[in-house]
XYZ file of C-alpha atoms in Angstrom:
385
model
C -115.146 -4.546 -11.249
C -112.123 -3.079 -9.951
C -111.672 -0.187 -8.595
C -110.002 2.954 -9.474
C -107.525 3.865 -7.548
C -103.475 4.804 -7.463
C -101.980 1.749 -9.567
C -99.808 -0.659 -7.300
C -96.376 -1.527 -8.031
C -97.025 -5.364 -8.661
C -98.940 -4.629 -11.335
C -96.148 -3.693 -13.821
C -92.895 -4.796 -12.019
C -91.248 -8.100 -12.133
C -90.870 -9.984 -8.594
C -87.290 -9.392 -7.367
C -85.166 -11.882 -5.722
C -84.286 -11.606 -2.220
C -80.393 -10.288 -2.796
C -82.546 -7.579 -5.338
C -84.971 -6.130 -1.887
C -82.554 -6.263 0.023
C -80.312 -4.355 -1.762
C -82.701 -1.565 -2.930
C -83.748 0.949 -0.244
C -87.651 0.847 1.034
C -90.506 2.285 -0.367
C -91.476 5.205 1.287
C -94.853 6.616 1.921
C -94.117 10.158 0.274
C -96.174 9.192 -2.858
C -99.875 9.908 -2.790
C -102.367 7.181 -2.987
C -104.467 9.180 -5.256
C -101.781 9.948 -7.948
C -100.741 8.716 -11.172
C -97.633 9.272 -13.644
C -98.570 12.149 -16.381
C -97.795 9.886 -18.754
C -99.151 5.955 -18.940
C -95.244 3.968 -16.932
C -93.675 1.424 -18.777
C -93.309 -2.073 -16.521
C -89.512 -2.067 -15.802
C -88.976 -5.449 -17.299
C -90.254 -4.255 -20.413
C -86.854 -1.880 -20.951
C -84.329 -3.265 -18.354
C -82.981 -6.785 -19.357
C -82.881 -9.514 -17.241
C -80.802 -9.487 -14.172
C -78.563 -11.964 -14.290
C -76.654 -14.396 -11.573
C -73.888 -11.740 -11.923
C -75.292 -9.041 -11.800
C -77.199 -9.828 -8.711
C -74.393 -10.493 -6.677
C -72.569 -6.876 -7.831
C -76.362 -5.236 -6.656
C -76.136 -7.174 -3.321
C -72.996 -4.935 -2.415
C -73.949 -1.463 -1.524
C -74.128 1.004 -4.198
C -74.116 4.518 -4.276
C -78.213 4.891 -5.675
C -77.639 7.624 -8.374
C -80.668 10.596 -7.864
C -83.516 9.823 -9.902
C -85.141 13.144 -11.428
C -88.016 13.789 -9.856
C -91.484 13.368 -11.271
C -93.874 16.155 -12.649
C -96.615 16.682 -10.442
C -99.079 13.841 -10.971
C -102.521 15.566 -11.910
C -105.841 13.680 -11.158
C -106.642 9.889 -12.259
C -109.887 10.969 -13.600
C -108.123 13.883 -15.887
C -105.690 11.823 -17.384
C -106.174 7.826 -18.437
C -103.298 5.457 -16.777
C -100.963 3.849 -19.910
C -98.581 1.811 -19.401
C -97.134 2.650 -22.750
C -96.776 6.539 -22.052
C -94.639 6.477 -19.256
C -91.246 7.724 -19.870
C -88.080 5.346 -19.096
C -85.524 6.967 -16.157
C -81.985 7.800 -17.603
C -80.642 5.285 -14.936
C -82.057 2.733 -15.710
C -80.458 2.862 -19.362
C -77.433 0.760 -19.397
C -74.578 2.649 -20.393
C -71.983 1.493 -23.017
C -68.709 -0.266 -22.159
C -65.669 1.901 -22.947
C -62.821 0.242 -24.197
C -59.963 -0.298 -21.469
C -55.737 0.862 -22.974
C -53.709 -2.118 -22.873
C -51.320 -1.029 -19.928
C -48.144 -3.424 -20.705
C -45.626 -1.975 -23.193
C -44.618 -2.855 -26.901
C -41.437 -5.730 -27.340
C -39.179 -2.758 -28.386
C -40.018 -0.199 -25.577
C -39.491 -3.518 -22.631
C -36.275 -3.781 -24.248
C -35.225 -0.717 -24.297
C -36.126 -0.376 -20.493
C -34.115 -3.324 -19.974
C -31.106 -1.976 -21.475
C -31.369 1.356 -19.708
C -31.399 -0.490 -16.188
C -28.419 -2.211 -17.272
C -25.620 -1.006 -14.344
C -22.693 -0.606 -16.594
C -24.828 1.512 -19.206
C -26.586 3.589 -16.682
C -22.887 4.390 -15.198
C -21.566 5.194 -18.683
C -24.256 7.358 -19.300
C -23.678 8.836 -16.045
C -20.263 9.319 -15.197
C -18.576 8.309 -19.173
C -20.417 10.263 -21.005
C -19.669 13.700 -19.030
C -15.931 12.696 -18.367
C -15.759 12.365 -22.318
C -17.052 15.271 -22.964
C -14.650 17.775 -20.324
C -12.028 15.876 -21.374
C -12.892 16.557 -25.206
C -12.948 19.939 -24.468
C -9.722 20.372 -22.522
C -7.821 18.413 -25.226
C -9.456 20.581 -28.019
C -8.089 23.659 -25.981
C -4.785 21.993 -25.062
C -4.233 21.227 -29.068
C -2.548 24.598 -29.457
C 1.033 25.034 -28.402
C 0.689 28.571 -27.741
C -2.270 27.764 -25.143
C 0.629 24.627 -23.461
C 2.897 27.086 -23.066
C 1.371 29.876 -21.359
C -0.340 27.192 -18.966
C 3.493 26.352 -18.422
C 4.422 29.392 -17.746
C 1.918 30.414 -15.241
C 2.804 27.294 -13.107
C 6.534 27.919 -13.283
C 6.319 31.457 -12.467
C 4.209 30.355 -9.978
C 6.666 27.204 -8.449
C 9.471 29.903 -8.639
C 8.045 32.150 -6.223
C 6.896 29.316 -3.685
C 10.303 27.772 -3.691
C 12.271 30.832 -3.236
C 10.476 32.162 -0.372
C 12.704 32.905 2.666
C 11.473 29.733 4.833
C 12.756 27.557 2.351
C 16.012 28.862 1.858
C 19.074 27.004 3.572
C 22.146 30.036 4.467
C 24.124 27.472 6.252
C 25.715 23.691 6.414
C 26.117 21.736 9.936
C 28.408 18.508 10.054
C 28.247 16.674 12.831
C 29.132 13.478 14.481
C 32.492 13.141 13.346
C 36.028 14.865 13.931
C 37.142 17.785 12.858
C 39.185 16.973 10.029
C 36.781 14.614 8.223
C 34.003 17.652 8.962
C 36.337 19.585 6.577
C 36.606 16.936 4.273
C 32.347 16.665 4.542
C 32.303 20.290 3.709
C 34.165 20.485 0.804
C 32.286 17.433 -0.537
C 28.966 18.896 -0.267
C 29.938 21.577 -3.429
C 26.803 23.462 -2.273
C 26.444 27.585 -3.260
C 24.924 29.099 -0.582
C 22.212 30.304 0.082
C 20.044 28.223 -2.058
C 16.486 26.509 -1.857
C 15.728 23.628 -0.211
C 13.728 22.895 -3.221
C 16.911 22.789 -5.262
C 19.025 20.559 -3.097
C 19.159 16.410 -4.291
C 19.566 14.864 -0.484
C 20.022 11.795 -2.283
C 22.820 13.018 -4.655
C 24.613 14.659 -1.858
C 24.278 11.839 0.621
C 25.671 9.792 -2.134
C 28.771 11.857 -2.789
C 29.521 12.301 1.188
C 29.513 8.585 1.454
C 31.927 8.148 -1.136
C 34.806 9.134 1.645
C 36.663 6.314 2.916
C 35.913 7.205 6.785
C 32.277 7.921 6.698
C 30.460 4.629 7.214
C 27.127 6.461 6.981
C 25.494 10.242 6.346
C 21.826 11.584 7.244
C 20.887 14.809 5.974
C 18.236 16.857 7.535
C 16.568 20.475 6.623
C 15.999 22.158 10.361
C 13.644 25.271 10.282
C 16.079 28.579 10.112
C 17.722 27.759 6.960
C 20.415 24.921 8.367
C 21.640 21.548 6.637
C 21.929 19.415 9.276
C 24.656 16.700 8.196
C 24.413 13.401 10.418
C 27.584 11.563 9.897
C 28.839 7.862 11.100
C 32.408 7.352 11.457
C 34.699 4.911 10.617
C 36.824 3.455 13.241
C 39.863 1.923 12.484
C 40.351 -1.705 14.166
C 43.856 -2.080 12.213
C 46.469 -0.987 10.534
C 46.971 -2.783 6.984
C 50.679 -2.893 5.357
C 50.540 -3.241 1.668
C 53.241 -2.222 -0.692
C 51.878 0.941 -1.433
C 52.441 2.118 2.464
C 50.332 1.743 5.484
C 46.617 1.956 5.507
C 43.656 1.681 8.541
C 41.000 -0.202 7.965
C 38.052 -1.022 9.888
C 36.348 -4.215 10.884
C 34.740 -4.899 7.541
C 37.925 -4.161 6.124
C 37.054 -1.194 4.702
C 39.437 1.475 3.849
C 39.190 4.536 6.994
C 42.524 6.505 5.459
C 46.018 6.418 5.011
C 49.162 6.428 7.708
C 52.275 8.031 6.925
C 54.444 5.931 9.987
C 53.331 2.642 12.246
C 54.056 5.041 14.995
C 51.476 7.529 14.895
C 49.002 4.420 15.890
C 50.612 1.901 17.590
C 47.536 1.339 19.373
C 46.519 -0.853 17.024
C 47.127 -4.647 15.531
C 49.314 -5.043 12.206
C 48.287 -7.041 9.071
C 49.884 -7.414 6.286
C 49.920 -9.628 3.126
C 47.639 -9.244 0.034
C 43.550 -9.787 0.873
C 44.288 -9.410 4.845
C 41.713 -6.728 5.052
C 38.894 -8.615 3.674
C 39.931 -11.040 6.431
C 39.983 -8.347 9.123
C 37.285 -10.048 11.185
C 39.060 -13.271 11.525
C 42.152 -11.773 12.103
C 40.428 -9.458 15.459
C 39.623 -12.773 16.791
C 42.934 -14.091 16.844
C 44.591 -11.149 17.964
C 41.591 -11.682 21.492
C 42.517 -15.476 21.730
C 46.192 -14.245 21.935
C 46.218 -12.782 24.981
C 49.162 -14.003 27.129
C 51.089 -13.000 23.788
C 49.616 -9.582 22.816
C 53.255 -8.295 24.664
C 55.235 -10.286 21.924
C 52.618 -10.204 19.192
C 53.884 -8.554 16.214
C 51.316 -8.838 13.770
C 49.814 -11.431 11.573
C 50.695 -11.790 8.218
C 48.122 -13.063 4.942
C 49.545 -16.226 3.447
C 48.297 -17.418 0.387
C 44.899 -15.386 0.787
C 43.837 -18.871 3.103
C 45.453 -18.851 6.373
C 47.348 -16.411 9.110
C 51.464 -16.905 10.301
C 51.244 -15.281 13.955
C 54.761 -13.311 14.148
C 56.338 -12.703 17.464
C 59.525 -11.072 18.645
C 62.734 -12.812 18.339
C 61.576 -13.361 14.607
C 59.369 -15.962 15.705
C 56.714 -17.204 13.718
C 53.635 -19.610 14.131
C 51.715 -20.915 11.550
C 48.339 -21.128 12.108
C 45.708 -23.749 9.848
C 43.437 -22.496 7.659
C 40.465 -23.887 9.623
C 40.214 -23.072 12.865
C 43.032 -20.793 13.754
C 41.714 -20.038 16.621
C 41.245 -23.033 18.244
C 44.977 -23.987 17.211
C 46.344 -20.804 19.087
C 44.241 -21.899 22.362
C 46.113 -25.418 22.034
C 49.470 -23.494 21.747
C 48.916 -21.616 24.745
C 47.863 -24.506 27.246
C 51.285 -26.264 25.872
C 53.439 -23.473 26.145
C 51.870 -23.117 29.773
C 52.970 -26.568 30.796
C 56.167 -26.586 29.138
C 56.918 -23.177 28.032
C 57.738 -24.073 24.502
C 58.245 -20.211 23.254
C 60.959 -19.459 25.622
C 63.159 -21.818 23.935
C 65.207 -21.227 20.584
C 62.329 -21.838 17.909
C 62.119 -20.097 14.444
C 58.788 -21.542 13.668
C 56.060 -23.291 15.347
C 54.131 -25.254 12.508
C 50.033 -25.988 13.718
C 48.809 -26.587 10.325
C 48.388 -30.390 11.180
C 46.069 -30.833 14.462
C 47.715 -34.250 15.457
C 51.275 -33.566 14.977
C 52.713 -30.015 15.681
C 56.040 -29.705 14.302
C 58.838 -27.302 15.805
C 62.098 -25.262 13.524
C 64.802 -24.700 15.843
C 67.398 -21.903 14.946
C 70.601 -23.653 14.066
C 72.448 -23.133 17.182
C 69.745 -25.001 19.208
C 70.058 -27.606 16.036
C 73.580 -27.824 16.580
C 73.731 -28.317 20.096
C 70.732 -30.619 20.220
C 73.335 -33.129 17.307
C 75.744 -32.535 20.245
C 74.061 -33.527 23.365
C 73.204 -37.276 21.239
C 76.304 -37.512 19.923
C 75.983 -37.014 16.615
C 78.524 -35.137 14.313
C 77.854 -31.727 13.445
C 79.603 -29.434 11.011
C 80.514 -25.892 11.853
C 78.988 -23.312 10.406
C 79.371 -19.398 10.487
C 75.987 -19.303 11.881
C-alpha cells in the first residue's frame, strides 16, 4: 500500500512539453513535504484547455508570471482528507474574454472629406480667401456711405496739403542756363510760373513742353535743386545759315530748323545764303557743298533751291553753275580740277551747266558770243548789248 505522504505533482498534472518547462520558472523547495491544500486541488488539465501549437510558441517567449495568491496555511494530512475535487481553481489560470478591437480606418465620407481638405487650392482659400473676403466685406460695408468717403477724403487732402506746402518743397526762384541772354528772357517769360509755389504743383513735363516750343531751343532739362531753385538746362540752336524766303530772311540750323528771324544779310554775314522754296529741309546737303567749294568760298554767293531737286551755285559776276541733282558734290570737285587746268571761270561765262556728267555745257555772255562769231568768221549782228 502506498504511503501517505505530501501528494506529488505528477499525480494530477498533465506532462508538459519541453517549450512549456522551459518556459515556466522552477519548482522551488519552499513547500513542505508534509503539507496538503485545505481543500482536495483540481488536476490543471481538468479546468485549463489544451495548449495548443500556438499557444506554446507565445509561452516559449518570456512572460511577465502574474502573482499567484498565496495559499492558506496547509493544516495536517491526517486532519483533513486530500480531494482532488475540493481544490479551488487560481484566477490566472481562468482565461479571460477577448474584447472586441475599434476598427481604426475611417468611414467613405470622412476619407473624402480629408481628401478635400488637403487639397492646396482649398486649404489656401480657406486660409488666405476666406479672411481677405471677409476685411474686405467689411471695409466696403463701411465705405457704402458717402458721408464716411468723404471725410476719409478729407483727412488725406488736408493731410497732402500740409506735406506739399512745407518750406523744403517750395521753389522762390527760376535759373536758365546754357543759353544767351536774350533767349534766357524769352525762357523766362515762357515758363508763366507764380512764384513761390510747390514743387508738388509744378508739371516738368508741361513746362518742358512749352519751353521747347521756341524756335532756338533745340532741347530743355528741368531740375528742382535743394533751396527752392528751378534749375532750367537749355540746348541752343545754332544757326549754320541764313534762309531767304519771300517773307524776309530767316537762320536756320543744320536740320533746317527755324533758330529766328534777321532783319538785314548784314548783321550775319558770317554765314552761307540759301534761298528758294524747301532749301532748308535741304540744309545738310547744301553745308556740304558750300565745304567742297573751297577755292570759291571768296566768290560764292549762295546757292539757290531749284525745283525742290537740285542746287544752282551763284558766284560774282552773276555767274551761275548748275549743279545735278545726284551728286552735286562730286560735280563741283570735277569743276574745280578743270577750272585748275584751264581756268574756265575767269573767262566771260553766264552759266556753267553740270547737269549731264559726260558733256558739260558752257553760256557765254553775248559779247564773248559775239566775238567768238568774229574770230571764225562768221557774221554777227549788232546788238545794244
Amino acid at each position: 500500500m502506498r504511503s501517505l505522504s505530501a501528494p506529488r505533482r505528477h499525480d494530477f498534472e498533465p506532462p508538459l512539453s519541453a517549450p512549456r518547462r522551459m518556459a515556466e520558472p522552477p519548482m522551488t523547495a519552499t513547500r513542505p513535504a508534509y503539507a496538503a491544500p485545505a481543500a482536495a486541488a483540481t488536476p490543471r488539465h481538468a479546468v485549463e484547455p489544451p495548449v495548443t501549437a500556438p499557444r506554446r510558441m507565445a509561452d516559449a517567449q518570456p512572460q511577465p508570471q502574474p502573482r499567484r495568491p498565496e495559499a492558506p496555511a496547509a493544516a495536517p494530512f491526517a486532519a483533513a482528507p486530500f480531494t482532488a475535487a475540493a481544490r479551488p481553481v487560481p484566477a490566472a489560470a481562468v482565461a479571460p474574454a477577448p474584447m472586441a478591437r475599434r476598427d481604426p480606418a475611417p468611414s467613405r465620407w470622412s476619407y473624402r472629406l480629408q481628401r478635400i481638405m488637403l487639397t492646396p487650392h482649398l486649404r489656401a482659400l480657406l486660409r488666405f480667401g476666406l479672411p481677405s473676403f471677409v476685411v474686405l466685406a467689411a471695409v466696403g460695408l463701411y465705405l457704402s456711405d458717402d458721408a464716411r468717403r468723404g471725410a476719409i477724403v478729407q483727412v488725406f487732402t488736408d493731410i497732402r496739403q500740409k506735406f506739399e506746402h512745407r518750406p523744403e518743397f517750395m521753389v522762390t526762384l527760376a535759373s536758365v542756363e546754357g543759353c544767351s541772354k536774350d533767349l534766357a528772357e524769352a525762357v523766362r517769360a515762357r515758363l508763366g510760373l507764380n512764384l513761390p509755389q510747390s514743387s508738388f504743383d509744378l508739371d516738368l513735363a508741361a513746362i518742358r513742353s512749352r519751353i521747347e516750343e521756341l524756335d532756338a531751343v533745340k532741347s530743355a532739362e528741368l531740375r528742382v535743386r535743394s533751396g527752392g531753385i528751378l534749375q532750367v538746362l537749355v540746348t541752343e540752336r545754332e544757326p549754320v545759315a541764313v534762309w531767304r524766303t519771300a517773307e524776309g530772311l530767316t537762320l536756320v540750323d543744320d536740320t533746317g530748323h527755324r533758330v529766328a528771324g534777321l532783319y538785314a544779310r548784314s548783321d550775319r554775314p558770317d554765314l552761307p545764303l540759301i534761298a528758294g522754296q524747301g532749301a532748308d529741309r535741304a540744309t545738310a546737303e547744301a553745308l556740304q557743298i558750300f565745304a567742297a567749294a573751297g577755292p570759291l568760298l571768296p566768290r560764292v554767293r549762295g546757292l539757290t533751291r531749284m525745283g525742290e531737286r537740285r542746287w544752282d551755285l551763284v558766284l560774282d559776276r552773276d555767274q551761275r553753275i548748275l549743279l545735278p541733282a545726284e551728286h552735286p558734290v562730286r560735280a563741283l570737285e570735277r569743276l574745280l580740277a578743270l577750272d585748275h587746268a584751264q581756268d574756265i571761270l575767269s573767262r566771260d561765262l553766264v552759266a556753267l551747266d553740270l547737269r549731264l556728267d559726260s558733256r558739260p555745257t558752257l553760256r557765254l555772255t553775248p559779247y564773248a558770243l559775239t566775238e567768238l562769231r568774229r574770230s571764225k568768221g562768221l557774221k554777227t549782228v549788232e546788238t545794244d548789248l
